[in-house]
Amino acid sequence: MKIIRDIFTALTLSMRLTSIRHILTLLSAMVSLTLCATTPQLSLTVAPDRSRIYLGESFNLHITVNGADSGLTPPDISTLSATAETTYLGSQSQSRRSVSLINGQFRQESTLSRLFVYQIRPHNEGLFETGPVVLHHEGRTLGATGRQVTVTGVTQQTTVLGTLTASTTAALVDQPFTISLKLAIAPLPPPYQNIEPLHANQPPHLNAEYLNIADIQGLHLPDLNAILSNLARAATARTPAFHINDYQRSGIDMSDPFNFDMGFSPRPIRFRLEPTRETINNINYWIYSLDLNYTPQNEGDFTFGPLTFKGSVLTGVTSDQRGVFTEVFAVAPAVTVRVTPPPEEGRPDHFIGTVGRNFKAN
């Protein structure tokens, strides 16, 4: 019996030593991987979210610091201040970490990164340089330049004023917001100020990508097909209307009994926006508007616009009662809604990055 007990004790000791060696090896690997993760290669990337804008619009400049997340100060973009209006929009962590243990092999992958976002509104038309951008961190200085942004000039006028606005420009996932389009068109001079300044037979053309019936990844969209169908039904042959994007209908236009064109070639669809009146700079403009509601499903930057207006506007009446038309090109600058994670300040220690929603409490 003593021999059996000695053999059992020796085997137990051997198993314990083997387990201890495995644990020490595992701890050594963990320490080694942790040390590697704390001294990553530091780099800087700069990227504008748009490559072409109109003068008066802004774009978001994304500056990503790769290799670090905490202890960072916002990058220096002071060189851009001479040629643009700059606004710091904040930062958010882009770090990713994963740990796996497969067949006794411990593996840890860690990517440290932080995104800084600035809103940039150039002062002049032409090519805008998105740099240099400089980062100072732990005694090191990094610099980078992103791609150029083309800024197109627009002739200033007061006949047609276009705006795109968002109910909020900083939202969380599942937080609804509204994009509002407003076109203000100057009235005719007295005594014709109560006549709409658009001719029924010469609809101006509106163009904006966000008015296309197409999915936008990361957003729950309004039923644009139903909305546009209602606007098209409201556009009778004798009411001022707009053409929007490339929407066309084929066949004979039965809505106009005086239309003797019996061809079947596609024709632009007319959309009616019911006007209101609003005084802007002491002028009682005609206001044509369209509101669309969106709900974000994912984080990211979502840009709506720009919207362009191109067409004839009634600006006067001759002595023999003929309308005076003026060709106008106007731009409603784009608006961007940033959908971000919850604020980092005040997070509980056990926060793991997920957010609950649609709760009900009794």
Tab-separated table of C-alpha atoms in Angstrom:
chain	number	residue	atom	x	y	z
A	1	MET	CA	0.000	0.000	0.000
A	2	LYS	CA	2.860	2.365	0.813
A	3	ILE	CA	4.317	1.863	-2.671
A	4	ILE	CA	0.927	2.718	-4.246
A	5	ARG	CA	0.627	5.843	-2.057
A	6	ASP	CA	4.152	6.943	-3.087
A	7	ILE	CA	3.354	6.440	-6.790
A	8	PHE	CA	0.063	8.374	-6.425
A	9	THR	CA	1.827	11.214	-4.591
A	10	ALA	CA	4.522	11.408	-7.278
A	11	LEU	CA	1.931	11.484	-10.064
A	12	THR	CA	-0.080	14.188	-8.282
A	13	LEU	CA	3.033	16.305	-7.749
A	14	SER	CA	4.011	15.876	-11.398
A	15	MET	CA	0.536	16.948	-12.551
A	16	ARG	CA	0.634	19.980	-10.267
A	17	LEU	CA	4.065	21.000	-11.557
A	18	THR	CA	2.863	20.556	-15.140
A	19	SER	CA	-0.215	22.691	-14.440
A	20	ILE	CA	1.925	25.336	-12.776
A	21	ARG	CA	4.240	25.376	-15.784
A	22	HIS	CA	1.243	25.807	-18.091
A	23	ILE	CA	-0.119	28.627	-15.939
A	24	LEU	CA	3.279	30.352	-15.838
A	25	THR	CA	3.591	29.972	-19.613
A	26	LEU	CA	0.084	31.393	-20.050
A	27	LEU	CA	0.800	34.319	-17.720
A	28	SER	CA	4.060	34.968	-19.520
A	29	ALA	CA	2.234	35.071	-22.853
A	30	MET	CA	-0.401	37.401	-21.423
A	31	VAL	CA	2.231	39.782	-20.080
A	32	SER	CA	4.101	39.657	-23.372
A	33	LEU	CA	0.958	40.412	-25.364
A	34	THR	CA	-0.035	43.182	-22.957
A	35	LEU	CA	3.394	44.789	-23.266
A	36	CYS	CA	3.137	44.592	-27.061
A	37	ALA	CA	-0.295	46.211	-26.958
A	38	THR	CA	0.948	49.168	-24.893
A	39	THR	CA	3.668	50.136	-27.340
A	40	PRO	CA	1.967	50.158	-30.762
A	41	GLN	CA	3.106	52.053	-33.814
A	42	LEU	CA	1.609	55.560	-33.820
A	43	SER	CA	0.198	56.999	-37.064
A	44	LEU	CA	-2.189	59.716	-38.225
A	45	THR	CA	-4.737	59.688	-41.067
A	46	VAL	CA	-6.797	62.618	-42.364
A	47	ALA	CA	-9.929	62.230	-44.529
A	48	PRO	CA	-12.700	64.704	-45.493
A	49	ASP	CA	-16.172	63.164	-45.681
A	50	ARG	CA	-16.875	64.942	-49.015
A	51	SER	CA	-14.674	65.718	-51.993
A	52	ARG	CA	-16.822	68.461	-53.599
A	53	ILE	CA	-18.869	71.219	-51.963
A	54	TYR	CA	-20.384	74.586	-52.857
A	55	LEU	CA	-19.041	77.792	-51.352
A	56	GLY	CA	-20.928	78.368	-48.101
A	57	GLU	CA	-21.174	74.666	-47.315
A	58	SER	CA	-19.118	72.782	-44.762
A	59	PHE	CA	-17.608	69.300	-44.627
A	60	ASN	CA	-16.468	67.115	-41.753
A	61	LEU	CA	-12.751	66.395	-41.453
A	62	HIS	CA	-12.057	62.992	-39.866
A	63	ILE	CA	-8.667	62.739	-38.132
A	64	THR	CA	-7.840	59.244	-36.875
A	65	VAL	CA	-5.007	58.555	-34.447
A	66	ASN	CA	-3.906	54.924	-34.833
A	67	GLY	CA	-1.951	53.335	-31.994
A	68	ALA	CA	-3.331	55.355	-29.069
A	69	ASP	CA	-6.705	56.089	-27.503
A	70	SER	CA	-6.286	57.741	-24.091
A	71	GLY	CA	-4.251	60.752	-23.056
A	72	LEU	CA	-4.614	62.412	-26.457
A	73	THR	CA	-5.201	66.099	-27.078
A	74	PRO	CA	-7.112	67.238	-30.174
A	75	PRO	CA	-4.864	67.504	-33.252
A	76	ASP	CA	-3.658	70.954	-34.256
A	77	ILE	CA	-5.445	72.285	-37.383
A	78	SER	CA	-4.506	75.944	-36.830
A	79	THR	CA	-3.090	76.212	-40.367
A	80	LEU	CA	-6.640	75.767	-41.719
A	81	SER	CA	-8.041	78.672	-39.689
A	82	ALA	CA	-6.665	81.260	-42.141
A	83	THR	CA	-8.718	79.882	-45.034
A	84	ALA	CA	-11.761	78.356	-43.315
A	85	GLU	CA	-14.073	78.490	-40.336
A	86	THR	CA	-13.292	75.495	-38.130
A	87	THR	CA	-15.384	73.937	-35.357
A	88	TYR	CA	-14.328	71.046	-33.141
A	89	LEU	CA	-17.161	68.483	-32.979
A	90	GLY	CA	-15.578	66.058	-30.496
A	91	SER	CA	-13.887	62.664	-30.457
A	92	GLN	CA	-14.782	59.031	-29.911
A	93	SER	CA	-12.922	55.801	-29.308
A	94	GLN	CA	-12.395	53.505	-32.281
A	95	SER	CA	-10.438	50.876	-30.316
A	96	ARG	CA	-11.185	47.189	-30.715
A	97	ARG	CA	-10.087	44.365	-28.389
A	98	SER	CA	-10.617	40.601	-28.543
A	99	VAL	CA	-9.401	37.673	-26.385
A	100	SER	CA	-9.550	33.983	-27.271
A	101	LEU	CA	-8.393	30.728	-25.647
A	102	ILE	CA	-8.383	27.783	-28.049
A	103	ASN	CA	-6.802	24.409	-27.247
A	104	GLY	CA	-4.853	25.961	-24.404
A	105	GLN	CA	-3.472	28.716	-26.647
A	106	PHE	CA	-4.174	32.221	-25.351
A	107	ARG	CA	-4.506	34.954	-27.964
A	108	GLN	CA	-5.205	38.642	-27.540
A	109	GLU	CA	-5.712	41.178	-30.324
A	110	SER	CA	-5.842	44.873	-29.558
A	111	THR	CA	-6.230	47.861	-31.874
A	112	LEU	CA	-6.038	51.297	-30.286
A	113	SER	CA	-7.531	54.202	-32.201
A	114	ARG	CA	-9.356	57.493	-31.605
A	115	LEU	CA	-11.333	59.590	-34.080
A	116	PHE	CA	-11.395	63.401	-33.909
A	117	VAL	CA	-13.927	65.317	-36.032
A	118	TYR	CA	-13.819	68.963	-37.133
A	119	GLN	CA	-16.366	70.876	-39.189
A	120	ILE	CA	-14.663	72.925	-41.918
A	121	ARG	CA	-16.307	75.776	-43.868
A	122	PRO	CA	-13.903	77.208	-46.500
A	123	HIS	CA	-13.858	80.982	-47.109
A	124	ASN	CA	-13.036	80.865	-50.823
A	125	GLU	CA	-13.762	78.800	-53.918
A	126	GLY	CA	-11.104	76.593	-55.506
A	127	LEU	CA	-9.066	73.670	-54.195
A	128	PHE	CA	-9.007	73.491	-50.410
A	129	GLU	CA	-6.065	71.768	-48.718
A	130	THR	CA	-7.085	69.616	-45.732
A	131	GLY	CA	-3.763	69.955	-43.979
A	132	PRO	CA	-1.244	69.870	-42.643
A	133	VAL	CA	-2.692	68.429	-39.432
A	134	VAL	CA	-0.285	68.020	-36.516
A	135	LEU	CA	-0.514	65.746	-33.456
A	136	HIS	CA	1.658	66.104	-30.340
A	137	HIS	CA	1.688	63.040	-28.079
A	138	GLU	CA	4.185	61.922	-25.432
A	139	GLY	CA	7.036	63.933	-26.882
A	140	ARG	CA	6.331	62.844	-30.441
A	141	THR	CA	5.048	65.016	-33.301
A	142	LEU	CA	3.141	63.538	-36.246
A	143	GLY	CA	1.845	65.322	-39.343
A	144	ALA	CA	-0.512	64.325	-42.146
A	145	THR	CA	-2.521	65.814	-45.015
A	146	GLY	CA	-5.768	64.517	-46.468
A	147	ARG	CA	-7.047	64.818	-50.017
A	148	GLN	CA	-8.112	68.160	-51.469
A	149	VAL	CA	-11.733	69.344	-51.450
A	150	THR	CA	-13.096	71.211	-54.482
A	151	VAL	CA	-15.099	74.318	-53.508
A	152	THR	CA	-17.415	75.607	-56.259
A	153	GLY	CA	-18.519	79.235	-56.176
A	154	VAL	CA	-22.160	80.310	-56.451
A	155	THR	CA	-23.414	83.705	-57.676
A	156	GLN	CA	-25.020	85.561	-54.788
A	157	GLN	CA	-28.658	86.597	-55.325
A	158	THR	CA	-31.794	87.177	-53.259
A	159	THR	CA	-34.469	85.927	-55.673
A	160	VAL	CA	-34.305	82.307	-54.470
A	161	LEU	CA	-32.942	81.379	-51.047
A	162	GLY	CA	-32.518	77.669	-50.313
A	163	THR	CA	-31.802	76.046	-46.954
A	164	LEU	CA	-31.502	72.507	-45.626
A	165	THR	CA	-31.701	72.131	-41.855
A	166	ALA	CA	-31.704	69.219	-39.414
A	167	SER	CA	-33.683	69.109	-36.178
A	168	THR	CA	-30.407	67.970	-34.601
A	169	THR	CA	-26.913	67.565	-36.009
A	170	ALA	CA	-25.764	65.163	-33.257
A	171	ALA	CA	-27.941	62.122	-32.606
A	172	LEU	CA	-27.739	58.692	-30.971
A	173	VAL	CA	-28.830	55.435	-32.559
A	174	ASP	CA	-32.657	55.236	-32.602
A	175	GLN	CA	-32.996	58.992	-31.996
A	176	PRO	CA	-35.290	60.344	-34.767
A	177	PHE	CA	-34.483	63.570	-36.588
A	178	THR	CA	-36.068	65.658	-39.343
A	179	ILE	CA	-34.478	67.097	-42.476
A	180	SER	CA	-36.279	70.245	-43.635
A	181	LEU	CA	-36.005	71.723	-47.117
A	182	LYS	CA	-37.096	75.346	-47.519
A	183	LEU	CA	-37.103	77.425	-50.692
A	184	ALA	CA	-37.852	81.134	-50.271
A	185	ILE	CA	-38.779	82.830	-53.585
A	186	ALA	CA	-39.112	86.595	-53.785
A	187	PRO	CA	-42.591	87.993	-54.595
A	188	LEU	CA	-43.564	89.991	-57.640
A	189	PRO	CA	-43.701	93.756	-57.163
A	190	PRO	CA	-47.069	95.353	-56.214
A	191	PRO	CA	-49.828	94.981	-57.167
A	192	TYR	CA	-48.905	91.427	-58.197
A	193	GLN	CA	-47.332	90.314	-54.904
A	194	ASN	CA	-50.097	87.771	-54.249
A	195	ILE	CA	-49.435	85.869	-57.484
A	196	GLU	CA	-47.065	82.915	-57.150
A	197	PRO	CA	-43.688	83.733	-58.743
A	198	LEU	CA	-43.591	80.416	-60.628
A	199	HIS	CA	-45.243	79.712	-63.981
A	200	ALA	CA	-47.246	76.500	-64.262
A	201	ASN	CA	-45.713	75.679	-67.656
A	202	GLN	CA	-42.089	76.274	-66.582
A	203	PRO	CA	-41.414	74.230	-63.436
A	204	PRO	CA	-37.937	74.827	-61.959
A	205	HIS	CA	-35.764	71.769	-61.441
A	206	LEU	CA	-34.709	70.645	-57.958
A	207	ASN	CA	-31.890	68.155	-57.598
A	208	ALA	CA	-30.697	66.416	-54.433
A	209	GLU	CA	-29.429	62.877	-54.002
A	210	TYR	CA	-31.281	62.337	-50.730
A	211	LEU	CA	-34.603	62.776	-52.597
A	212	ASN	CA	-33.971	59.624	-54.632
A	213	ILE	CA	-35.997	56.538	-53.732
A	214	ALA	CA	-33.102	54.387	-52.602
A	215	ASP	CA	-31.916	52.781	-49.389
A	216	ILE	CA	-29.396	54.635	-47.241
A	217	GLN	CA	-27.410	52.135	-45.211
A	218	GLY	CA	-27.743	52.778	-41.497
A	219	LEU	CA	-30.984	54.801	-41.694
A	220	HIS	CA	-34.664	53.956	-41.411
A	221	LEU	CA	-36.148	56.088	-44.184
A	222	PRO	CA	-39.503	57.798	-44.677
A	223	ASP	CA	-41.863	56.345	-47.277
A	224	LEU	CA	-40.558	58.642	-50.006
A	225	ASN	CA	-42.510	56.829	-52.705
A	226	ALA	CA	-45.831	57.640	-51.005
A	227	ILE	CA	-44.759	61.216	-50.194
A	228	LEU	CA	-43.740	61.976	-53.783
A	229	SER	CA	-46.867	60.290	-55.164
A	230	ASN	CA	-49.029	62.645	-53.076
A	231	LEU	CA	-47.040	65.669	-54.266
A	232	ALA	CA	-47.438	64.532	-57.887
A	233	ARG	CA	-51.213	64.082	-57.500
A	234	ALA	CA	-51.480	67.622	-56.096
A	235	ALA	CA	-49.758	69.109	-59.171
A	236	THR	CA	-52.601	69.926	-61.540
A	237	ALA	CA	-51.906	71.312	-64.987
A	238	ARG	CA	-52.694	74.873	-63.891
A	239	THR	CA	-50.727	75.059	-60.639
A	240	PRO	CA	-47.048	76.017	-60.274
A	241	ALA	CA	-44.898	72.974	-59.593
A	242	PHE	CA	-41.348	71.630	-59.532
A	243	HIS	CA	-39.438	68.892	-61.278
A	244	ILE	CA	-37.374	66.780	-58.852
A	245	ASN	CA	-34.257	64.823	-59.812
A	246	ASP	CA	-34.860	62.551	-62.820
A	247	TYR	CA	-38.382	61.383	-61.966
A	248	GLN	CA	-40.300	60.806	-65.201
A	249	ARG	CA	-43.536	59.225	-66.344
A	250	SER	CA	-44.182	57.579	-69.700
A	251	GLY	CA	-47.232	57.785	-71.931
A	252	ILE	CA	-49.905	60.413	-72.534
A	253	ASP	CA	-50.402	63.040	-69.837
A	254	MET	CA	-54.164	62.704	-69.213
A	255	SER	CA	-54.097	65.354	-66.462
A	256	ASP	CA	-53.952	68.125	-69.091
A	257	PRO	CA	-56.903	68.062	-71.563
A	258	PHE	CA	-55.250	70.786	-73.631
A	259	ASN	CA	-52.066	68.786	-74.190
A	260	PHE	CA	-52.208	67.609	-77.826
A	261	ASP	CA	-48.827	65.828	-77.726
A	262	MET	CA	-49.926	62.209	-78.189
A	263	GLY	CA	-46.382	60.821	-78.072
A	264	PHE	CA	-45.282	58.258	-75.580
A	265	SER	CA	-41.857	59.739	-74.810
A	266	PRO	CA	-41.010	60.056	-71.088
A	267	ARG	CA	-41.755	63.419	-69.516
A	268	PRO	CA	-40.663	64.905	-66.172
A	269	ILE	CA	-43.138	64.505	-63.321
A	270	ARG	CA	-44.556	67.675	-61.775
A	271	PHE	CA	-44.555	67.930	-57.957
A	272	ARG	CA	-46.619	70.495	-56.070
A	273	LEU	CA	-45.282	72.018	-52.839
A	274	GLU	CA	-48.023	74.108	-51.234
A	275	PRO	CA	-46.582	77.532	-50.415
A	276	THR	CA	-46.807	79.699	-47.306
A	277	ARG	CA	-45.543	83.235	-46.710
A	278	GLU	CA	-42.676	84.381	-44.482
A	279	THR	CA	-40.979	87.737	-44.071
A	280	ILE	CA	-37.185	87.563	-44.488
A	281	ASN	CA	-35.124	90.774	-44.424
A	282	ASN	CA	-38.352	92.809	-44.748
A	283	ILE	CA	-39.413	90.891	-47.889
A	284	ASN	CA	-42.544	88.718	-47.776
A	285	TYR	CA	-41.165	85.604	-49.545
A	286	TRP	CA	-43.139	82.667	-50.882
A	287	ILE	CA	-42.008	79.569	-48.955
A	288	TYR	CA	-41.998	76.048	-50.455
A	289	SER	CA	-40.961	73.357	-47.973
A	290	LEU	CA	-40.633	69.609	-47.514
A	291	ASP	CA	-39.928	67.793	-44.209
A	292	LEU	CA	-38.665	64.195	-44.079
A	293	ASN	CA	-38.189	62.094	-40.932
A	294	TYR	CA	-35.314	59.644	-40.414
A	295	THR	CA	-34.252	57.243	-37.650
A	296	PRO	CA	-30.591	56.149	-37.484
A	297	GLN	CA	-29.848	52.460	-37.029
A	298	ASN	CA	-26.026	52.695	-37.051
A	299	GLU	CA	-23.388	55.206	-36.004
A	300	GLY	CA	-21.751	57.396	-38.644
A	301	ASP	CA	-22.020	60.686	-40.546
A	302	PHE	CA	-25.099	61.133	-42.757
A	303	THR	CA	-25.064	64.024	-45.245
A	304	PHE	CA	-28.233	65.404	-46.863
A	305	GLY	CA	-27.770	67.649	-49.881
A	306	PRO	CA	-26.739	69.898	-51.338
A	307	LEU	CA	-29.932	70.749	-53.165
A	308	THR	CA	-29.740	72.810	-56.352
A	309	PHE	CA	-32.482	74.996	-57.828
A	310	LYS	CA	-32.355	75.792	-61.532
A	311	GLY	CA	-35.076	77.435	-63.575
A	312	SER	CA	-37.181	80.477	-64.423
A	313	VAL	CA	-38.749	82.720	-61.801
A	314	LEU	CA	-41.292	85.512	-62.395
A	315	THR	CA	-39.646	88.714	-61.217
A	316	GLY	CA	-41.778	91.405	-62.837
A	317	VAL	CA	-44.634	92.364	-65.168
A	318	THR	CA	-44.368	94.604	-68.266
A	319	SER	CA	-46.724	97.435	-69.055
A	320	ASP	CA	-48.625	95.180	-71.471
A	321	GLN	CA	-49.147	92.554	-68.718
A	322	ARG	CA	-46.439	90.144	-69.806
A	323	GLY	CA	-44.415	88.306	-67.233
A	324	VAL	CA	-40.703	88.971	-66.876
A	325	PHE	CA	-38.718	85.779	-66.235
A	326	THR	CA	-35.262	85.510	-64.684
A	327	GLU	CA	-33.110	82.382	-64.862
A	328	VAL	CA	-31.856	81.529	-61.378
A	329	PHE	CA	-29.355	78.998	-60.086
A	330	ALA	CA	-29.362	78.614	-56.312
A	331	VAL	CA	-27.925	76.126	-53.836
A	332	ALA	CA	-29.278	74.918	-50.499
A	333	PRO	CA	-26.108	73.885	-48.625
A	334	ALA	CA	-25.894	70.307	-47.370
A	335	VAL	CA	-26.406	69.435	-43.725
A	336	THR	CA	-24.677	66.548	-41.901
A	337	VAL	CA	-26.058	64.596	-38.953
A	338	ARG	CA	-23.469	62.775	-36.836
A	339	VAL	CA	-24.746	59.641	-35.115
A	340	THR	CA	-22.361	58.930	-32.249
A	341	PRO	CA	-22.013	56.557	-29.285
A	342	PRO	CA	-23.247	57.729	-25.860
A	343	PRO	CA	-20.964	60.334	-24.208
A	344	GLU	CA	-17.814	58.892	-22.649
A	345	GLU	CA	-18.029	61.123	-19.574
A	346	GLY	CA	-20.065	59.659	-16.734
A	347	ARG	CA	-20.117	56.104	-18.050
A	348	PRO	CA	-20.252	53.422	-15.320
A	349	ASP	CA	-17.188	51.213	-14.917
A	350	HIS	CA	-19.127	48.162	-16.112
A	351	PHE	CA	-20.220	49.799	-19.408
A	352	ILE	CA	-19.342	47.396	-22.269
A	353	GLY	CA	-20.488	49.442	-25.265
A	354	THR	CA	-24.086	48.282	-25.676
A	355	VAL	CA	-27.126	50.505	-25.203
A	356	GLY	CA	-30.612	49.331	-24.317
A	357	ARG	CA	-33.646	50.782	-26.062
A	358	ASN	CA	-37.450	50.582	-26.190
A	359	PHE	CA	-37.729	49.911	-22.450
A	360	LYS	CA	-41.084	49.946	-20.634
A	361	ALA	CA	-41.309	50.336	-16.883
A	362	ASN	CA	-44.246	49.827	-14.492
